[in-house]
C-alpha positions as a Markdown table, in Angstrom:
| # | Residue | x | y | z |
|---|---|---|---|---|
| 1 | Met | 82.0 | 89.2 | 69.4 |
| 2 | Thr | 82.1 | 92.9 | 68.9 |
| 3 | Ser | 85.8 | 94.0 | 68.9 |
| 4 | Glu | 87.6 | 91.8 | 66.3 |
| 5 | Thr | 86.4 | 93.8 | 63.3 |
| 6 | Ser | 88.0 | 96.0 | 60.7 |
| 7 | Ala | 88.1 | 99.7 | 61.4 |
| 8 | Pro | 86.7 | 102.4 | 59.2 |
| 9 | Asn | 90.1 | 103.7 | 58.0 |
| 10 | Glu | 91.6 | 100.5 | 56.6 |
| 11 | Thr | 92.6 | 100.5 | 53.0 |
| 12 | Pro | 90.9 | 98.3 | 50.4 |
| 13 | Gly | 92.4 | 94.8 | 50.3 |
| 14 | His | 94.3 | 95.3 | 53.5 |
| 15 | Lys | 92.8 | 94.2 | 56.9 |
| 16 | Arg | 93.7 | 96.9 | 59.4 |
| 17 | Pro | 95.0 | 95.4 | 62.7 |
| 18 | Ala | 92.7 | 95.8 | 65.6 |
| 19 | Ile | 94.4 | 97.7 | 68.5 |
| 20 | Ser | 93.5 | 98.6 | 72.0 |
| 21 | Phe | 95.2 | 100.7 | 74.7 |
| 22 | Glu | 95.6 | 100.4 | 78.4 |
| 23 | Phe | 95.8 | 103.4 | 80.7 |
| 24 | Phe | 96.0 | 103.8 | 84.5 |
| 25 | Pro | 93.9 | 106.3 | 86.5 |
| 26 | Pro | 95.7 | 109.5 | 87.3 |
| 27 | Lys | 96.6 | 110.3 | 90.9 |
| 28 | Thr | 97.1 | 114.1 | 90.6 |
| 29 | Glu | 95.7 | 116.9 | 88.5 |
| 30 | Glu | 99.0 | 117.1 | 86.5 |
| 31 | Met | 98.8 | 113.3 | 85.8 |
| 32 | Glu | 95.2 | 113.8 | 84.7 |
| 33 | Arg | 96.1 | 116.6 | 82.3 |
| 34 | Asn | 98.8 | 114.3 | 80.9 |
| 35 | Leu | 96.4 | 111.4 | 80.5 |
| 36 | Trp | 94.0 | 113.5 | 78.5 |
| 37 | Glu | 96.7 | 114.7 | 76.3 |
| 38 | Val | 97.6 | 111.0 | 75.7 |
| 39 | Ile | 93.9 | 110.1 | 75.0 |
| 40 | Asn | 93.5 | 113.0 | 72.6 |
| 41 | Arg | 96.6 | 111.9 | 70.8 |
| 42 | Leu | 95.6 | 108.2 | 70.5 |
| 43 | Ala | 91.8 | 108.5 | 70.0 |
| 44 | Pro | 92.0 | 109.3 | 66.3 |
| 45 | Leu | 93.7 | 105.8 | 65.8 |
| 46 | Thr | 90.2 | 104.4 | 66.5 |
| 47 | Pro | 91.2 | 101.7 | 68.9 |
| 48 | Asn | 88.5 | 99.0 | 69.5 |
| 49 | Phe | 88.6 | 99.8 | 73.2 |
| 50 | Val | 90.7 | 101.5 | 75.8 |
| 51 | Ser | 91.0 | 99.8 | 79.2 |
| 52 | Val | 91.6 | 101.5 | 82.6 |
| 53 | Thr | 93.4 | 99.7 | 85.4 |
| 54 | Tyr | 92.0 | 99.2 | 88.8 |
| 55 | Gly | 93.3 | 99.1 | 92.4 |
| 56 | Ala | 91.7 | 97.5 | 95.3 |
| 57 | Gly | 91.7 | 100.6 | 97.5 |
| 58 | Gly | 88.8 | 103.0 | 97.7 |
| 59 | Ser | 90.4 | 106.1 | 96.3 |
| 60 | Thr | 92.0 | 104.2 | 93.4 |
| 61 | Arg | 88.7 | 102.5 | 92.6 |
| 62 | Glu | 87.0 | 105.9 | 92.4 |
| 63 | Arg | 89.7 | 107.3 | 90.2 |
| 64 | Thr | 89.2 | 104.4 | 87.8 |
| 65 | His | 85.4 | 105.0 | 87.8 |
| 66 | Ser | 85.7 | 108.7 | 87.2 |
| 67 | Thr | 88.2 | 108.2 | 84.3 |
| 68 | Ile | 85.9 | 105.6 | 82.7 |
| 69 | Ala | 82.9 | 107.9 | 83.1 |
| 70 | Arg | 84.8 | 110.8 | 81.6 |
| 71 | Ile | 85.9 | 108.7 | 78.6 |
| 72 | Leu | 82.3 | 107.7 | 78.1 |
| 73 | Gly | 81.0 | 111.3 | 78.4 |
| 74 | Glu | 83.6 | 113.2 | 76.4 |
| 75 | Thr | 84.9 | 110.8 | 73.7 |
| 76 | Lys | 83.6 | 108.3 | 71.2 |
| 77 | Leu | 86.0 | 105.7 | 72.6 |
| 78 | Thr | 84.7 | 102.4 | 74.1 |
| 79 | Pro | 86.1 | 102.0 | 77.6 |
| 80 | Ala | 86.8 | 98.7 | 79.3 |
| 81 | Ala | 86.9 | 98.8 | 83.1 |
| 82 | His | 89.4 | 96.6 | 84.9 |
| 83 | Leu | 88.0 | 94.8 | 88.0 |
| 84 | Thr | 89.8 | 92.5 | 90.5 |
| 85 | Cys | 88.7 | 90.2 | 93.3 |
| 86 | Val | 91.3 | 91.6 | 95.7 |
| 87 | Ala | 90.3 | 92.5 | 99.3 |
| 88 | Ala | 86.6 | 92.9 | 98.6 |
| 89 | Thr | 83.4 | 91.1 | 99.3 |
| 90 | Lys | 81.1 | 89.8 | 96.5 |
| 91 | Ala | 78.6 | 92.5 | 97.5 |
| 92 | Asp | 81.3 | 95.2 | 97.1 |
| 93 | Ile | 82.4 | 93.9 | 93.7 |
| 94 | Asp | 78.8 | 93.5 | 92.5 |
| 95 | Asp | 78.1 | 97.1 | 93.5 |
| 96 | Val | 81.1 | 98.3 | 91.4 |
| 97 | Val | 79.8 | 96.3 | 88.4 |
| 98 | Ala | 76.3 | 97.7 | 88.8 |
| 99 | Arg | 77.7 | 101.2 | 88.9 |
| 100 | Tyr | 79.6 | 100.6 | 85.7 |
| 101 | His | 76.6 | 99.2 | 84.0 |
| 102 | Asp | 74.5 | 102.1 | 85.1 |
| 103 | Val | 76.9 | 104.6 | 83.5 |
| 104 | Gly | 77.0 | 102.7 | 80.2 |
| 105 | Val | 80.1 | 100.4 | 80.5 |
| 106 | Arg | 79.6 | 97.3 | 78.5 |
| 107 | His | 83.2 | 95.8 | 78.7 |
| 108 | Ile | 85.0 | 94.7 | 81.8 |
| 109 | Val | 88.5 | 93.2 | 82.1 |
| 110 | Ala | 88.0 | 90.7 | 84.9 |
| 111 | Leu | 91.1 | 89.7 | 86.9 |
| 112 | Arg | 91.9 | 87.9 | 90.1 |
| 113 | Gly | 94.4 | 90.7 | 90.9 |
| 114 | Asp | 97.7 | 90.7 | 92.7 |
| 115 | Pro | 98.1 | 90.0 | 96.4 |
| 116 | Thr | 97.8 | 93.1 | 98.6 |
| 117 | Thr | 101.2 | 92.1 | 100.0 |
| 118 | Gly | 102.8 | 92.5 | 96.6 |
| 119 | Ile | 103.6 | 90.4 | 93.5 |
| 120 | Gly | 105.4 | 87.2 | 94.4 |
| 121 | Thr | 103.8 | 86.8 | 97.8 |
| 122 | Ala | 101.0 | 84.4 | 98.6 |
| 123 | Tyr | 97.5 | 85.3 | 97.5 |
| 124 | Ala | 94.6 | 85.0 | 99.9 |
| 125 | Ala | 91.1 | 85.5 | 98.6 |
| 126 | His | 88.6 | 87.5 | 100.7 |
| 127 | Pro | 86.6 | 85.0 | 102.7 |
| 128 | Asp | 83.4 | 86.6 | 101.5 |
| 129 | Gly | 84.7 | 87.5 | 98.0 |
| 130 | Tyr | 85.1 | 85.8 | 94.7 |
| 131 | Gln | 87.7 | 83.0 | 95.0 |
| 132 | Thr | 88.8 | 83.1 | 91.4 |
| 133 | Ser | 88.6 | 85.3 | 88.3 |
| 134 | Ala | 86.4 | 82.5 | 86.7 |
| 135 | Asp | 83.9 | 83.0 | 89.5 |
| 136 | Leu | 83.9 | 86.8 | 88.9 |
| 137 | Val | 83.4 | 86.3 | 85.1 |
| 138 | Ala | 80.5 | 83.9 | 85.8 |
| 139 | Ser | 78.8 | 86.4 | 88.1 |
| 140 | Ile | 79.2 | 89.3 | 85.7 |
| 141 | Lys | 77.8 | 87.4 | 82.8 |
| 142 | Lys | 74.9 | 86.0 | 84.8 |
| 143 | Arg | 73.8 | 89.4 | 86.0 |
| 144 | Tyr | 74.7 | 91.4 | 82.9 |
| 145 | Pro | 74.7 | 89.2 | 79.7 |
| 146 | Asp | 75.3 | 92.4 | 77.7 |
| 147 | Ile | 78.7 | 93.0 | 79.3 |
| 148 | Asp | 81.7 | 91.8 | 77.2 |
| 149 | Val | 84.3 | 90.2 | 79.5 |
| 150 | Thr | 88.0 | 90.1 | 78.8 |
| 151 | Val | 90.4 | 88.1 | 80.9 |
| 152 | Ser | 94.2 | 87.6 | 81.2 |
| 153 | Ala | 96.4 | 85.0 | 79.7 |
| 154 | Tyr | 100.0 | 84.0 | 80.4 |
| 155 | Pro | 102.4 | 82.9 | 77.6 |
| 156 | Glu | 104.9 | 81.9 | 80.3 |
| 157 | Lys | 102.2 | 80.7 | 82.6 |
| 158 | His | 101.0 | 82.5 | 85.7 |
| 159 | Pro | 103.8 | 82.6 | 88.3 |
| 160 | Glu | 101.6 | 80.7 | 90.8 |
| 161 | Ser | 100.5 | 77.9 | 88.4 |
| 162 | Pro | 102.2 | 74.6 | 89.1 |
| 163 | Asp | 102.5 | 73.9 | 85.4 |
| 164 | Phe | 101.1 | 74.9 | 81.9 |
| 165 | Asp | 98.3 | 72.4 | 82.0 |
| 166 | Ala | 96.9 | 73.9 | 85.2 |
| 167 | Asp | 97.4 | 77.4 | 83.9 |
| 168 | Ile | 95.4 | 76.6 | 80.7 |
| 169 | Asp | 92.8 | 74.8 | 82.7 |
| 170 | Ala | 92.3 | 78.2 | 84.6 |
| 171 | Leu | 91.9 | 80.0 | 81.2 |
| 172 | Lys | 89.4 | 77.4 | 80.1 |
| 173 | Ala | 87.4 | 77.9 | 83.2 |
| 174 | Lys | 87.3 | 81.6 | 82.5 |
| 175 | Val | 86.1 | 81.0 | 78.9 |
| 176 | Asp | 83.5 | 78.5 | 80.1 |
| 177 | Ala | 82.3 | 81.2 | 82.5 |
| 178 | Gly | 81.7 | 83.6 | 79.6 |
| 179 | Ala | 84.9 | 85.4 | 78.7 |
| 180 | Ser | 85.0 | 86.4 | 75.1 |
| 181 | Arg | 88.7 | 87.5 | 74.8 |
| 182 | Ala | 92.0 | 87.2 | 76.6 |
| 183 | Ile | 94.9 | 89.6 | 76.7 |
| 184 | Thr | 98.4 | 88.3 | 77.4 |
| 185 | Gln | 100.9 | 89.3 | 80.0 |
| 186 | Val | 103.9 | 91.1 | 78.4 |
| 187 | Phe | 106.3 | 88.8 | 76.5 |
| 188 | Phe | 109.4 | 89.6 | 74.5 |
| 189 | Asp | 109.9 | 86.3 | 72.6 |
| 190 | Asn | 107.3 | 85.8 | 70.0 |
| 191 | Asp | 107.9 | 82.1 | 69.9 |
| 192 | Leu | 106.6 | 81.9 | 73.5 |
| 193 | Tyr | 103.3 | 83.5 | 72.3 |
| 194 | Phe | 102.9 | 81.1 | 69.4 |
| 195 | Arg | 103.7 | 78.0 | 71.4 |
| 196 | Tyr | 101.2 | 79.2 | 74.0 |
| 197 | Leu | 98.6 | 79.7 | 71.3 |
| 198 | Asp | 99.1 | 76.2 | 70.1 |
| 199 | Arg | 98.5 | 74.9 | 73.6 |
| 200 | Val | 95.4 | 77.0 | 74.0 |
| 201 | Arg | 93.9 | 75.9 | 70.7 |
| 202 | Ala | 94.7 | 72.3 | 71.4 |
| 203 | Arg | 92.7 | 72.6 | 74.6 |
| 204 | Gly | 89.7 | 73.7 | 72.6 |
| 205 | Ile | 89.8 | 77.4 | 73.5 |
| 206 | Asp | 88.9 | 79.5 | 70.5 |
| 207 | Ile | 88.5 | 83.0 | 71.8 |
| 208 | Pro | 91.0 | 85.7 | 70.5 |
| 209 | Val | 94.2 | 85.7 | 72.6 |
| 210 | Val | 95.5 | 89.2 | 72.1 |
| 211 | Pro | 99.2 | 89.8 | 72.6 |
| 212 | Gly | 100.0 | 92.5 | 75.2 |
| 213 | Ile | 102.8 | 94.7 | 74.1 |
| 214 | Met | 104.8 | 97.1 | 76.3 |
| 215 | Pro | 107.3 | 99.6 | 74.9 |
| 216 | Met | 110.0 | 99.8 | 77.5 |
| 217 | His | 110.2 | 103.6 | 78.0 |
| 218 | Asn | 112.2 | 103.1 | 81.2 |
| 219 | Phe | 113.9 | 99.7 | 80.8 |
| 220 | Lys | 115.3 | 99.3 | 84.3 |
| 221 | Gln | 111.9 | 100.1 | 85.9 |
| 222 | Ala | 109.9 | 98.1 | 83.4 |
| 223 | Arg | 112.2 | 95.0 | 83.8 |
| 224 | Ser | 111.7 | 95.0 | 87.5 |
| 225 | Phe | 108.0 | 95.1 | 87.2 |
| 226 | Val | 107.5 | 92.5 | 84.4 |
| 227 | Thr | 109.9 | 90.0 | 85.9 |
| 228 | Arg | 108.0 | 90.0 | 89.2 |
| 229 | Ala | 104.9 | 89.2 | 87.1 |
| 230 | Gly | 106.6 | 86.2 | 85.5 |
| 231 | Thr | 107.9 | 87.6 | 82.2 |
| 232 | Thr | 111.3 | 86.6 | 81.0 |
| 233 | Val | 113.5 | 89.5 | 79.8 |
| 234 | Pro | 116.0 | 88.0 | 77.4 |
| 235 | Ser | 119.6 | 89.0 | 77.5 |
| 236 | Trp | 119.6 | 90.3 | 74.0 |
| 237 | Leu | 116.9 | 92.9 | 75.1 |
| 238 | Ala | 118.9 | 94.0 | 78.1 |
| 239 | Asp | 122.0 | 94.4 | 75.9 |
| 240 | Lys | 120.1 | 96.9 | 73.7 |
| 241 | Phe | 119.5 | 99.2 | 76.7 |
| 242 | Glu | 123.0 | 98.8 | 78.2 |
| 243 | Gly | 124.6 | 102.1 | 79.0 |
| 244 | Leu | 121.4 | 104.1 | 78.5 |
| 245 | Asp | 120.3 | 104.6 | 82.1 |
| 246 | Asp | 120.9 | 108.4 | 81.8 |
| 247 | Asp | 119.9 | 108.8 | 78.1 |
| 248 | Ala | 116.1 | 108.9 | 78.0 |
| 249 | Glu | 116.0 | 110.0 | 74.3 |
| 250 | Thr | 118.0 | 107.1 | 73.0 |
| 251 | Arg | 116.2 | 104.7 | 75.3 |
| 252 | Lys | 113.0 | 105.9 | 73.7 |
| 253 | Leu | 114.3 | 105.3 | 70.2 |
| 254 | Val | 115.5 | 101.8 | 71.1 |
| 255 | Ala | 112.2 | 101.0 | 72.9 |
| 256 | Ala | 110.2 | 102.0 | 69.8 |
| 257 | Thr | 112.5 | 100.0 | 67.5 |
| 258 | Val | 112.2 | 96.9 | 69.6 |
| 259 | Ala | 108.5 | 97.0 | 70.1 |
| 260 | Ala | 107.9 | 97.9 | 66.5 |
| 261 | Gly | 110.0 | 94.9 | 65.4 |
| 262 | Gln | 108.0 | 92.6 | 67.7 |
| 263 | Val | 104.6 | 93.7 | 66.5 |
| 264 | Gln | 105.6 | 93.7 | 62.8 |
| 265 | Lys | 106.9 | 90.1 | 63.1 |
| 266 | Leu | 103.7 | 89.1 | 64.9 |
| 267 | Ala | 101.6 | 90.7 | 62.2 |
| 268 | Lys | 103.7 | 89.0 | 59.5 |
| 269 | His | 102.7 | 85.7 | 61.1 |
| 270 | Gly | 99.0 | 86.5 | 61.0 |
| 271 | Val | 98.3 | 88.2 | 64.3 |
| 272 | Glu | 95.6 | 90.8 | 63.7 |
| 273 | Asn | 94.9 | 92.2 | 67.2 |
| 274 | Phe | 97.3 | 94.1 | 69.6 |
| 275 | His | 96.9 | 95.5 | 73.1 |
| 276 | Phe | 99.3 | 98.2 | 74.1 |
| 277 | Tyr | 100.3 | 98.8 | 77.7 |
| 278 | Thr | 100.8 | 102.6 | 77.2 |
| 279 | Met | 102.0 | 103.5 | 80.7 |
| 280 | Asn | 100.0 | 106.7 | 80.0 |
| 281 | Arg | 102.4 | 107.8 | 77.2 |
| 282 | Ala | 101.3 | 108.3 | 73.6 |
| 283 | Asp | 104.5 | 108.7 | 71.6 |
| 284 | Leu | 105.8 | 105.2 | 71.2 |
| 285 | Val | 102.5 | 103.4 | 70.8 |
| 286 | Phe | 101.4 | 106.0 | 68.2 |
| 287 | Ala | 104.6 | 105.4 | 66.2 |
| 288 | Ile | 104.3 | 101.6 | 66.5 |
| 289 | Ser | 100.6 | 101.8 | 65.4 |
| 290 | His | 101.7 | 103.9 | 62.4 |
| 291 | Leu | 104.2 | 101.2 | 61.4 |
| 292 | Leu | 101.4 | 98.7 | 61.6 |
| 293 | Gly | 99.6 | 100.7 | 58.9 |
| 294 | Ile | 97.2 | 102.4 | 61.3 |
| 295 | Arg | 96.4 | 106.1 | 60.4 |
| 296 | Pro | 94.4 | 108.6 | 62.3 |
| 297 | Ser | 90.7 | 108.9 | 61.4 |
| 298 | Gly | 88.9 | 112.1 | 61.5 |
| 299 | Ala | 85.7 | 110.2 | 62.4 |
| 300 | Gln | 86.8 | 109.5 | 66.0 |
| 301 | Lys | 88.4 | 112.2 | 68.1 |
| 302 | Ala | 88.4 | 112.9 | 71.8 |
| 303 | Ala | 86.8 | 116.1 | 73.1 |
């Protein structure tokens, strides 16, 4: 295990939380400039890794690869490349993994992926592809034992799982295949996370299960996305954003307050690792990291 370690800028007697950030590949030159401003802002916080999401389409796949390659070439950050099983043969996916390994990637976030017809519709695996994310993990680890593999976890269970037992069986299969870490789907009730962790540990799964945190920059848009993925948005959270549809500045303050409160409560109960879904924005996750006690380090900066 390489990533659950203390960072160089922690203070004596205080274990610095381990953080990681998720980005999505830019679609335009303007979005690319914005992403690199975000990376430059967040890199001095010395995250354990930064992940870049992946789409099944060819152009999206190439944008992910080029973003990963640039992070490797121009920063001291450790990139983790997302990879899914969607709409691709085993040979195609194996080629993507080989390309990543060739450029120096040693961390992959292995996912089944969402149906091409959209979240909430039936998933159909490619007839010549990997049928499950556990199959993908096993293949990566067999061919490249030096690649660290992260997988997904679902505190409210995957929307397609018939029950929690089946869902945790699926996680166990991914761990048995070689996964060394899981990152959760977004959740807003910390009790859901702790109950899930109890279930996972009772099943004999001992890898880190890192909470995935999303500051709700745009509440209405984010609520639509996360609920389709199976996340419950509690009424108390919706109430906090009521009347702010046209007030982006106040929304931002509320989003930072809510997410900061969530991570501080998790930290108080012993959670030491956090993964932030940044939505390619730096302001809120920088502030939340600061409240966790994380300060910029001059030892690690983006180019």
